[in-house]
JSON list of C-alpha atoms in Angstrom, two decimals:
[
{"chain": "A", "resi": 1, "resn": "VAL", "atom": "CA", "xyz": [86.16, 84.26, 99.25]},
{"chain": "A", "resi": 2, "resn": "GLN", "atom": "CA", "xyz": [87.42, 87.74, 100.03]},
{"chain": "A", "resi": 3, "resn": "LEU", "atom": "CA", "xyz": [88.66, 89.53, 102.97]},
{"chain": "A", "resi": 4, "resn": "GLN", "atom": "CA", "xyz": [87.78, 93.25, 103.28]},
{"chain": "A", "resi": 5, "resn": "ALA", "atom": "CA", "xyz": [90.16, 95.31, 105.50]},
{"chain": "A", "resi": 6, "resn": "SER", "atom": "CA", "xyz": [89.19, 98.82, 106.57]},
{"chain": "A", "resi": 7, "resn": "GLY", "atom": "CA", "xyz": [89.91, 101.38, 109.15]},
{"chain": "A", "resi": 8, "resn": "GLY", "atom": "CA", "xyz": [93.49, 102.74, 108.08]},
{"chain": "A", "resi": 9, "resn": "GLY", "atom": "CA", "xyz": [94.32, 106.37, 107.89]},
{"chain": "A", "resi": 10, "resn": "LEU", "atom": "CA", "xyz": [96.45, 109.16, 109.03]},
{"chain": "A", "resi": 11, "resn": "VAL", "atom": "CA", "xyz": [96.95, 109.61, 112.63]},
{"chain": "A", "resi": 12, "resn": "GLN", "atom": "CA", "xyz": [99.41, 111.61, 114.95]},
{"chain": "A", "resi": 13, "resn": "PRO", "atom": "CA", "xyz": [101.47, 109.92, 117.41]},
{"chain": "A", "resi": 14, "resn": "GLY", "atom": "CA", "xyz": [99.83, 108.81, 120.39]},
{"chain": "A", "resi": 15, "resn": "GLY", "atom": "CA", "xyz": [96.59, 108.34, 118.62]},
{"chain": "A", "resi": 16, "resn": "SER", "atom": "CA", "xyz": [94.49, 105.37, 117.88]},
{"chain": "A", "resi": 17, "resn": "LEU", "atom": "CA", "xyz": [92.84, 103.41, 115.20]},
{"chain": "A", "resi": 18, "resn": "ARG", "atom": "CA", "xyz": [90.53, 100.34, 114.99]},
{"chain": "A", "resi": 19, "resn": "LEU", "atom": "CA", "xyz": [91.15, 98.06, 111.87]},
{"chain": "A", "resi": 20, "resn": "SER", "atom": "CA", "xyz": [88.27, 95.76, 110.68]},
{"chain": "A", "resi": 21, "resn": "CYS", "atom": "CA", "xyz": [88.29, 92.78, 108.49]},
{"chain": "A", "resi": 22, "resn": "ALA", "atom": "CA", "xyz": [85.27, 90.81, 107.30]},
{"chain": "A", "resi": 23, "resn": "ALA", "atom": "CA", "xyz": [85.16, 87.72, 105.23]},
{"chain": "A", "resi": 24, "resn": "SER", "atom": "CA", "xyz": [82.60, 87.20, 102.34]},
{"chain": "A", "resi": 25, "resn": "GLY", "atom": "CA", "xyz": [81.82, 84.07, 100.51]},
{"chain": "A", "resi": 26, "resn": "SER", "atom": "CA", "xyz": [81.76, 80.49, 101.12]},
{"chain": "A", "resi": 27, "resn": "ILE", "atom": "CA", "xyz": [84.68, 79.87, 103.66]},
{"chain": "A", "resi": 28, "resn": "ASP", "atom": "CA", "xyz": [85.38, 76.87, 105.99]},
{"chain": "A", "resi": 29, "resn": "ASP", "atom": "CA", "xyz": [85.67, 76.86, 109.74]},
{"chain": "A", "resi": 30, "resn": "ILE", "atom": "CA", "xyz": [88.28, 79.49, 110.65]},
{"chain": "A", "resi": 31, "resn": "ASN", "atom": "CA", "xyz": [90.82, 78.29, 113.15]},
{"chain": "A", "resi": 32, "resn": "ALA", "atom": "CA", "xyz": [93.04, 81.15, 113.43]},
{"chain": "A", "resi": 33, "resn": "MET", "atom": "CA", "xyz": [93.20, 84.83, 112.47]},
{"chain": "A", "resi": 34, "resn": "ALA", "atom": "CA", "xyz": [95.98, 87.52, 112.36]},
{"chain": "A", "resi": 35, "resn": "TRP", "atom": "CA", "xyz": [97.09, 90.90, 111.26]},
{"chain": "A", "resi": 36, "resn": "TYR", "atom": "CA", "xyz": [100.32, 91.36, 109.36]},
{"chain": "A", "resi": 37, "resn": "SER", "atom": "CA", "xyz": [102.15, 94.70, 108.51]},
{"chain": "A", "resi": 38, "resn": "GLN", "atom": "CA", "xyz": [104.61, 95.48, 105.94]},
{"chain": "A", "resi": 39, "resn": "ALA", "atom": "CA", "xyz": [106.50, 98.82, 106.37]},
{"chain": "A", "resi": 40, "resn": "PRO", "atom": "CA", "xyz": [108.05, 100.34, 103.23]},
{"chain": "A", "resi": 41, "resn": "GLY", "atom": "CA", "xyz": [111.08, 98.43, 101.96]},
{"chain": "A", "resi": 42, "resn": "LYS", "atom": "CA", "xyz": [110.58, 95.81, 104.62]},
{"chain": "A", "resi": 43, "resn": "GLN", "atom": "CA", "xyz": [109.21, 92.24, 104.69]},
{"chain": "A", "resi": 44, "resn": "ARG", "atom": "CA", "xyz": [105.61, 91.45, 105.83]},
{"chain": "A", "resi": 45, "resn": "GLU", "atom": "CA", "xyz": [105.41, 90.31, 109.52]},
{"chain": "A", "resi": 46, "resn": "MET", "atom": "CA", "xyz": [102.92, 89.26, 111.88]},
{"chain": "A", "resi": 47, "resn": "VAL", "atom": "CA", "xyz": [101.79, 91.85, 114.31]},
{"chain": "A", "resi": 48, "resn": "ALA", "atom": "CA", "xyz": [99.04, 89.87, 116.19]},
{"chain": "A", "resi": 49, "resn": "ALA", "atom": "CA", "xyz": [97.31, 86.55, 116.11]},
{"chain": "A", "resi": 50, "resn": "LEU", "atom": "CA", "xyz": [94.27, 84.94, 117.55]},
{"chain": "A", "resi": 51, "resn": "ILE", "atom": "CA", "xyz": [92.81, 81.23, 117.86]},
{"chain": "A", "resi": 52, "resn": "PRO", "atom": "CA", "xyz": [89.12, 82.22, 118.42]},
{"chain": "A", "resi": 53, "resn": "LEU", "atom": "CA", "xyz": [87.99, 78.76, 119.82]},
{"chain": "A", "resi": 54, "resn": "ARG", "atom": "CA", "xyz": [90.80, 79.09, 122.60]},
{"chain": "A", "resi": 55, "resn": "GLY", "atom": "CA", "xyz": [90.70, 82.83, 123.16]},
{"chain": "A", "resi": 56, "resn": "THR", "atom": "CA", "xyz": [94.47, 82.85, 122.97]},
{"chain": "A", "resi": 57, "resn": "THR", "atom": "CA", "xyz": [96.49, 85.78, 121.51]},
{"chain": "A", "resi": 58, "resn": "GLN", "atom": "CA", "xyz": [99.95, 86.32, 120.53]},
{"chain": "A", "resi": 59, "resn": "TYR", "atom": "CA", "xyz": [101.67, 89.59, 119.85]},
{"chain": "A", "resi": 60, "resn": "THR", "atom": "CA", "xyz": [104.91, 90.92, 118.59]},
{"chain": "A", "resi": 61, "resn": "ARG", "atom": "CA", "xyz": [106.96, 92.44, 121.12]},
{"chain": "A", "resi": 62, "resn": "SER", "atom": "CA", "xyz": [106.96, 95.98, 119.77]},
{"chain": "A", "resi": 63, "resn": "VAL", "atom": "CA", "xyz": [103.12, 96.23, 119.99]},
{"chain": "A", "resi": 64, "resn": "LYS", "atom": "CA", "xyz": [102.38, 94.47, 123.27]},
{"chain": "A", "resi": 65, "resn": "GLY", "atom": "CA", "xyz": [100.38, 96.45, 125.59]},
{"chain": "A", "resi": 66, "resn": "ARG", "atom": "CA", "xyz": [99.30, 98.77, 122.86]},
{"chain": "A", "resi": 67, "resn": "PHE", "atom": "CA", "xyz": [97.42, 96.66, 120.20]},
{"chain": "A", "resi": 68, "resn": "THR", "atom": "CA", "xyz": [94.75, 94.29, 120.86]},
{"chain": "A", "resi": 69, "resn": "ILE", "atom": "CA", "xyz": [93.34, 91.60, 118.51]},
{"chain": "A", "resi": 70, "resn": "SER", "atom": "CA", "xyz": [89.71, 90.39, 118.61]},
{"chain": "A", "resi": 71, "resn": "GLY", "atom": "CA", "xyz": [87.56, 88.30, 116.41]},
{"chain": "A", "resi": 72, "resn": "ASP", "atom": "CA", "xyz": [84.66, 86.00, 115.85]},
{"chain": "A", "resi": 73, "resn": "ASN", "atom": "CA", "xyz": [85.12, 82.79, 113.89]},
{"chain": "A", "resi": 74, "resn": "VAL", "atom": "CA", "xyz": [81.47, 82.50, 113.40]},
{"chain": "A", "resi": 75, "resn": "LYS", "atom": "CA", "xyz": [80.87, 85.86, 111.78]},
{"chain": "A", "resi": 76, "resn": "LYS", "atom": "CA", "xyz": [84.35, 85.65, 110.22]},
{"chain": "A", "resi": 77, "resn": "THR", "atom": "CA", "xyz": [85.57, 89.09, 111.42]},
{"chain": "A", "resi": 78, "resn": "VAL", "atom": "CA", "xyz": [88.75, 90.13, 113.13]},
{"chain": "A", "resi": 79, "resn": "TYR", "atom": "CA", "xyz": [89.81, 93.56, 114.42]},
{"chain": "A", "resi": 80, "resn": "LEU", "atom": "CA", "xyz": [92.91, 95.27, 115.57]},
{"chain": "A", "resi": 81, "resn": "GLN", "atom": "CA", "xyz": [92.73, 98.15, 118.14]},
{"chain": "A", "resi": 82, "resn": "MET", "atom": "CA", "xyz": [95.95, 100.26, 117.92]},
{"chain": "A", "resi": 83, "resn": "ASN", "atom": "CA", "xyz": [96.59, 102.56, 120.88]},
{"chain": "A", "resi": 84, "resn": "ASN", "atom": "CA", "xyz": [99.49, 105.00, 121.40]},
{"chain": "A", "resi": 85, "resn": "LEU", "atom": "CA", "xyz": [100.50, 104.62, 117.94]},
{"chain": "A", "resi": 86, "resn": "GLN", "atom": "CA", "xyz": [104.09, 105.73, 116.93]},
{"chain": "A", "resi": 87, "resn": "PRO", "atom": "CA", "xyz": [105.72, 106.58, 113.47]},
{"chain": "A", "resi": 88, "resn": "LEU", "atom": "CA", "xyz": [107.35, 103.16, 113.62]},
{"chain": "A", "resi": 89, "resn": "ASP", "atom": "CA", "xyz": [103.81, 101.50, 113.25]},
{"chain": "A", "resi": 90, "resn": "THR", "atom": "CA", "xyz": [103.41, 103.31, 109.65]},
{"chain": "A", "resi": 91, "resn": "ALA", "atom": "CA", "xyz": [102.77, 100.44, 107.37]},
{"chain": "A", "resi": 92, "resn": "VAL", "atom": "CA", "xyz": [100.19, 98.55, 105.27]},
{"chain": "A", "resi": 93, "resn": "TYR", "atom": "CA", "xyz": [98.25, 96.28, 107.60]},
{"chain": "A", "resi": 94, "resn": "TYR", "atom": "CA", "xyz": [96.78, 92.98, 106.04]},
{"chain": "A", "resi": 95, "resn": "CYS", "atom": "CA", "xyz": [94.27, 90.66, 107.77]},
{"chain": "A", "resi": 96, "resn": "THR", "atom": "CA", "xyz": [94.57, 86.96, 107.12]},
{"chain": "A", "resi": 97, "resn": "MET", "atom": "CA", "xyz": [92.52, 83.92, 108.26]},
{"chain": "A", "resi": 98, "resn": "SER", "atom": "CA", "xyz": [93.33, 80.18, 108.51]},
{"chain": "A", "resi": 99, "resn": "ALA", "atom": "CA", "xyz": [91.28, 77.19, 107.62]},
{"chain": "A", "resi": 100, "resn": "THR", "atom": "CA", "xyz": [93.85, 74.94, 107.29]},
{"chain": "A", "resi": 101, "resn": "PHE", "atom": "CA", "xyz": [96.39, 74.00, 110.05]},
{"chain": "A", "resi": 102, "resn": "GLY", "atom": "CA", "xyz": [99.68, 75.62, 109.49]},
{"chain": "A", "resi": 103, "resn": "ARG", "atom": "CA", "xyz": [98.63, 77.99, 106.67]},
{"chain": "A", "resi": 104, "resn": "TRP", "atom": "CA", "xyz": [97.03, 81.39, 105.98]},
{"chain": "A", "resi": 105, "resn": "ASP", "atom": "CA", "xyz": [94.49, 80.77, 103.57]},
{"chain": "A", "resi": 106, "resn": "TYR", "atom": "CA", "xyz": [92.94, 84.13, 102.90]},
{"chain": "A", "resi": 107, "resn": "TRP", "atom": "CA", "xyz": [94.44, 87.57, 102.78]},
{"chain": "A", "resi": 108, "resn": "GLY", "atom": "CA", "xyz": [92.87, 90.94, 102.70]},
{"chain": "A", "resi": 109, "resn": "GLN", "atom": "CA", "xyz": [93.86, 93.84, 100.49]},
{"chain": "A", "resi": 110, "resn": "GLY", "atom": "CA", "xyz": [95.60, 95.69, 103.00]},
{"chain": "A", "resi": 111, "resn": "THR", "atom": "CA", "xyz": [94.91, 99.01, 104.67]},
{"chain": "A", "resi": 112, "resn": "LEU", "atom": "CA", "xyz": [97.31, 101.95, 105.13]},
{"chain": "A", "resi": 113, "resn": "VAL", "atom": "CA", "xyz": [98.19, 103.19, 108.57]},
{"chain": "A", "resi": 114, "resn": "THR", "atom": "CA", "xyz": [100.37, 106.45, 108.61]},
{"chain": "A", "resi": 115, "resn": "VAL", "atom": "CA", "xyz": [101.49, 107.87, 111.87]},
{"chain": "A", "resi": 116, "resn": "SER", "atom": "CA", "xyz": [102.90, 111.27, 111.54]},
{"chain": "A", "resi": 117, "resn": "SER", "atom": "CA", "xyz": [102.69, 114.64, 113.13]}
]
């Protein structure tokens, strides 16, 4: 099973990016999806999470109102719409999916987002 993330790049402050992640290979039913970020010198942290069957989402406080997570557990895809990006958002973003309660089973390779003027 592989998760392929894409959509990162260089953007000016105030700009937008849309990250995409798709799973390939034999994969069990997905019960949760998320995006994590890891800034240089910092630990990886969760940015946004989605439980597709319930339609519930969760965001870290710093991105609320700016980022939107969406996904499809049948198509095994997850997206992160990032608006009003700020330099503090600069990081490698990883997608992850859970087929086992309480565990992130699959991880993408990461896509770099750089916010700079």
